[in-house]
mmCIF file of C-alpha atoms in Angstrom:
data_model
loop_
_atom_site.group_PDB
_atom_site.id
_atom_site.type_symbol
_atom_site.label_atom_id
_atom_site.label_comp_id
_atom_site.label_asym_id
_atom_site.label_seq_id
_atom_site.Cartn_x
_atom_site.Cartn_y
_atom_site.Cartn_z
ATOM 1 C CA PRO A 1330 0.107 -0.164 0.296
ATOM 2 C CA LEU A 1331 1.077 3.485 -0.637
ATOM 3 C CA THR A 1332 1.773 6.134 2.347
ATOM 4 C CA LYS A 1333 2.101 9.809 1.744
ATOM 5 C CA GLY A 1334 4.344 11.014 4.390
ATOM 6 C CA THR A 1335 7.528 14.202 4.404
ATOM 7 C CA CYS A 1336 10.558 12.123 2.895
ATOM 8 C CA ALA A 1337 13.639 12.937 4.482
ATOM 9 C CA VAL A 1338 15.694 12.547 1.535
ATOM 10 C CA HIS A 1339 13.998 15.569 0.118
ATOM 11 C CA ALA A 1340 12.324 17.518 3.006
ATOM 12 C CA ARG A 1341 9.746 17.377 0.928
ATOM 13 C CA ALA A 1342 5.800 14.595 0.530
ATOM 14 C CA CYS A 1343 6.962 11.953 -1.099
ATOM 15 C CA THR A 1344 5.638 8.641 -1.767
ATOM 16 C CA HIS A 1345 6.929 5.422 -0.729
ATOM 17 C CA PHE A 1346 5.279 2.188 -0.477
ATOM 18 C CA ALA A 1347 6.309 -1.596 1.606
ATOM 19 C CA PRO A 1348 6.886 -4.430 -0.074
ATOM 20 C CA SER A 1349 3.424 -6.014 1.156
ATOM 21 C CA GLY A 1350 4.485 -9.191 0.389
ATOM 22 C CA LEU A 1351 6.856 -9.136 3.643
ATOM 23 C CA ARG A 1352 3.916 -7.223 5.061
ATOM 24 C CA ARG A 1353 1.517 -10.169 4.873
ATOM 25 C CA ALA A 1354 4.193 -11.942 5.897
ATOM 26 C CA LEU A 1355 5.560 -10.908 9.021
ATOM 27 C CA PRO A 1356 2.463 -8.809 10.794
ATOM 28 C CA GLY A 1357 4.851 -6.800 13.066
ATOM 29 C CA PHE A 1358 7.794 -5.812 10.440
ATOM 30 C CA PRO A 1359 8.978 -2.456 10.783
ATOM 31 C CA ARG A 1360 7.832 -1.174 7.666
ATOM 32 C CA ARG A 1361 9.622 2.626 8.241
ATOM 33 C CA LYS A 1362 13.168 -0.331 8.060
ATOM 34 C CA TYR A 1363 12.444 -1.769 4.858
ATOM 35 C CA ARG A 1364 10.079 1.001 2.871
ATOM 36 C CA ARG A 1365 11.641 2.636 -0.669
ATOM 37 C CA HIS A 1366 11.334 6.418 -2.043
ATOM 38 C CA THR A 1367 10.332 6.886 -5.484
ATOM 39 C CA SER A 1368 11.922 9.617 -7.449
ATOM 40 C CA HIS A 1369 9.728 12.571 -8.422
ATOM 41 C CA THR A 1370 11.939 13.266 -11.435
ATOM 42 C CA PRO A 1371 10.230 11.705 -14.717
ATOM 43 C CA SER A 1372 12.542 10.119 -16.202
ATOM 44 C CA TRP A 1373 12.812 7.978 -19.790
ATOM 45 C CA VAL A 1374 13.849 4.393 -20.540
ATOM 46 C CA ALA A 1375 15.044 2.839 -23.456
ATOM 47 C CA CYS A 1376 15.383 -1.359 -23.481
ATOM 48 C CA ALA A 1377 16.917 -3.382 -26.273
ATOM 49 C CA TRP A 1378 17.720 -6.726 -26.628
ATOM 50 C CA GLY A 1379 21.174 -6.531 -28.155
ATOM 51 C CA ASP A 1380 23.573 -4.800 -29.828
ATOM 52 C CA PRO A 1381 22.341 -2.510 -33.356
ATOM 53 C CA VAL A 1382 22.097 -4.687 -36.402
ATOM 54 C CA ASP A 1383 24.148 -4.342 -39.581
ATOM 55 C CA PHE A 1384 22.506 -4.896 -42.596
ATOM 56 C CA HIS A 1385 23.832 -5.219 -45.876
ATOM 57 C CA ALA A 1386 23.144 -4.930 -49.227
ATOM 58 C CA ALA A 1387 22.312 -7.403 -50.882
ATOM 59 C CA SER A 1388 19.979 -8.611 -54.732
ATOM 60 C CA ILE A 1389 17.327 -11.373 -55.109
ATOM 61 C CA ALA A 1390 18.168 -13.698 -57.634
ATOM 62 C CA SER A 1391 15.702 -15.376 -58.456
ATOM 63 C CA SER A 1392 11.583 -15.808 -56.588
ATOM 64 C CA SER A 1393 8.932 -18.182 -56.965
ATOM 65 C CA GLU A 1394 6.369 -20.226 -55.639
ATOM 66 C CA CYS A 1395 7.431 -23.565 -54.574
ATOM 67 C CA ALA A 1396 4.487 -24.827 -52.760
ATOM 68 C CA LYS A 1397 0.979 -23.963 -52.905
ATOM 69 C CA GLY A 1398 0.817 -20.220 -49.869
ATOM 70 C CA LEU A 1399 5.578 -20.648 -50.284
ATOM 71 C CA THR A 1400 7.893 -18.592 -51.661
ATOM 72 C CA GLU A 1401 11.456 -19.420 -52.453
ATOM 73 C CA VAL A 1402 13.669 -16.536 -52.401
ATOM 74 C CA GLU A 1403 17.278 -16.676 -53.646
ATOM 75 C CA VAL A 1404 19.407 -14.145 -52.202
ATOM 76 C CA ASP A 1405 23.156 -13.589 -53.988
ATOM 77 C CA ALA A 1406 24.692 -11.911 -50.269
ATOM 78 C CA PRO A 1407 28.018 -9.901 -49.943
ATOM 79 C CA THR A 1408 31.153 -12.978 -49.182
ATOM 80 C CA ASP A 1409 31.112 -11.998 -45.409
ATOM 81 C CA ILE A 1410 27.037 -12.844 -44.806
ATOM 82 C CA VAL A 1411 27.493 -16.182 -47.266
ATOM 83 C CA ASP A 1412 30.597 -17.012 -44.959
ATOM 84 C CA GLY A 1413 29.365 -16.659 -41.851
ATOM 85 C CA PHE A 1414 27.129 -18.984 -41.726
ATOM 86 C CA CYS A 1415 28.242 -22.180 -41.217
ATOM 87 C CA ALA A 1416 25.686 -24.282 -39.020
ATOM 88 C CA SER A 1417 21.999 -25.184 -40.327
ATOM 89 C CA GLY A 1418 18.788 -23.621 -37.930
ATOM 90 C CA GLN A 1419 20.866 -20.311 -38.571
ATOM 91 C CA TYR A 1420 18.201 -17.091 -39.895
ATOM 92 C CA VAL A 1421 18.671 -13.650 -40.814
ATOM 93 C CA GLN A 1422 17.469 -10.108 -40.144
ATOM 94 C CA MET A 1423 16.507 -9.086 -43.516
ATOM 95 C CA LYS A 1424 14.615 -6.424 -45.133
ATOM 96 C CA VAL A 1425 13.452 -3.934 -48.221
ATOM 97 C CA ASN A 1426 14.839 -0.044 -47.554
ATOM 98 C CA PRO A 1427 16.824 1.079 -46.033
ATOM 99 C CA GLU A 1428 15.125 3.512 -43.724
ATOM 100 C CA ASP A 1429 12.697 0.741 -42.791
ATOM 101 C CA GLU A 1430 12.467 -0.687 -40.028
ATOM 102 C CA LYS A 1431 10.849 -3.342 -39.513
ATOM 103 C CA VAL A 1432 12.065 -6.406 -40.074
ATOM 104 C CA ALA A 1433 12.175 -10.211 -41.653
ATOM 105 C CA TYR A 1434 13.217 -13.255 -38.755
ATOM 106 C CA LEU A 1435 14.680 -15.903 -42.024
ATOM 107 C CA ALA A 1436 15.514 -19.265 -41.121
ATOM 108 C CA ILE A 1437 17.782 -19.711 -44.348
ATOM 109 C CA ALA A 1438 16.830 -23.196 -46.100
ATOM 110 C CA SER A 1439 20.031 -23.573 -47.972
ATOM 111 C CA ALA A 1440 23.384 -26.286 -46.791
ATOM 112 C CA PRO A 1441 25.767 -24.093 -45.411
ATOM 113 C CA ALA A 1442 28.307 -21.966 -46.703
ATOM 114 C CA SER A 1443 26.482 -22.500 -49.936
ATOM 115 C CA SER A 1444 25.609 -19.721 -52.206
ATOM 116 C CA PRO A 1445 22.541 -18.099 -53.533
ATOM 117 C CA LEU A 1446 21.331 -18.236 -49.853
ATOM 118 C CA LYS A 1447 17.895 -19.775 -49.472
ATOM 119 C CA PHE A 1448 15.153 -18.951 -48.285
ATOM 120 C CA VAL A 1449 11.261 -20.438 -48.178
ATOM 121 C CA ILE A 1450 8.529 -17.562 -46.891
ATOM 122 C CA LYS A 1451 5.786 -17.059 -46.102
ATOM 123 C CA PRO A 1452 3.932 -14.751 -48.203
ATOM 124 C CA GLY A 1453 1.170 -11.867 -45.824
ATOM 125 C CA ASP A 1454 0.869 -7.955 -44.559
ATOM 126 C CA ASN A 1455 3.871 -7.611 -43.423
ATOM 127 C CA THR A 1456 8.604 -7.394 -44.339
ATOM 128 C CA ALA A 1457 8.404 -11.021 -45.563
ATOM 129 C CA GLY A 1458 5.381 -9.920 -48.032
ATOM 130 C CA GLU A 1459 7.400 -7.441 -49.002
ATOM 131 C CA ILE A 1460 10.267 -9.510 -49.475
ATOM 132 C CA CYS A 1461 8.219 -12.346 -51.648
ATOM 133 C CA ALA A 1462 6.967 -9.203 -54.230
ATOM 134 C CA LEU A 1463 10.470 -8.878 -55.002
ATOM 135 C CA ASN A 1464 11.404 -9.775 -58.411
ATOM 136 C CA ALA A 1465 15.047 -11.121 -59.752
ATOM 137 C CA GLY A 1466 18.000 -7.703 -59.437
ATOM 138 C CA ASP A 1467 16.157 -6.663 -56.977
ATOM 139 C CA SER A 1468 17.882 -5.460 -53.973
ATOM 140 C CA VAL A 1469 17.708 -6.379 -50.059
ATOM 141 C CA GLN A 1470 19.327 -4.962 -46.638
ATOM 142 C CA ILE A 1471 20.046 -8.278 -45.108
ATOM 143 C CA SER A 1472 22.069 -9.425 -41.173
ATOM 144 C CA ALA A 1473 25.099 -10.908 -40.788
ATOM 145 C CA ALA A 1474 23.868 -15.428 -40.573
ATOM 146 C CA MET A 1475 22.493 -15.199 -36.433
ATOM 147 C CA GLY A 1476 21.975 -18.211 -33.679
ATOM 148 C CA LYS A 1477 23.624 -21.421 -32.979
ATOM 149 C CA GLY A 1478 21.753 -23.498 -35.978
ATOM 150 C CA PHE A 1479 22.320 -26.993 -34.739
ATOM 151 C CA GLN A 1480 23.853 -29.554 -36.178
ATOM 152 C CA PRO A 1481 22.187 -32.602 -37.439
ATOM 153 C CA GLU A 1482 22.258 -36.079 -36.068
ATOM 154 C CA GLU A 1483 24.095 -38.117 -38.441
ATOM 155 C CA SER A 1484 22.137 -41.038 -39.419
ATOM 156 C CA ALA A 1485 22.403 -44.491 -38.377
ATOM 157 C CA LYS A 1486 24.140 -46.740 -40.204
ATOM 158 C CA THR A 1487 22.982 -50.071 -41.620
#
């Protein structure tokens, strides 16, 4: 519960609260000792998952429907992007325009370190749909391969 009182830090009225879980667990615990102070200054918080992603220019090699509702897109990517693709299960981020903020996260369907990179995409009303609508020679922005991927288990020898 919130309590109002004079704050020893600011020497003015502040809002403090006690951890309600402690208060319920220990009916006689000293509330003032465990109160936390809240700031009166508004602040902005920015959250991020990790480092900014670097995108590189690439071009569409081909785009065709490979099954009902699925499009196979082949991308001629820079050599360093292809060389960074070393395990099945890795993915890239791709977008059509450098200014776009929304990206498509696409699993790489081709064999590691092979060129061009192949993707099987389900088109929709999103960035993936925009990529599927591109023709051979159109440009895209692609990130380096991400994720640990996995090593396929060897087949049992008979």
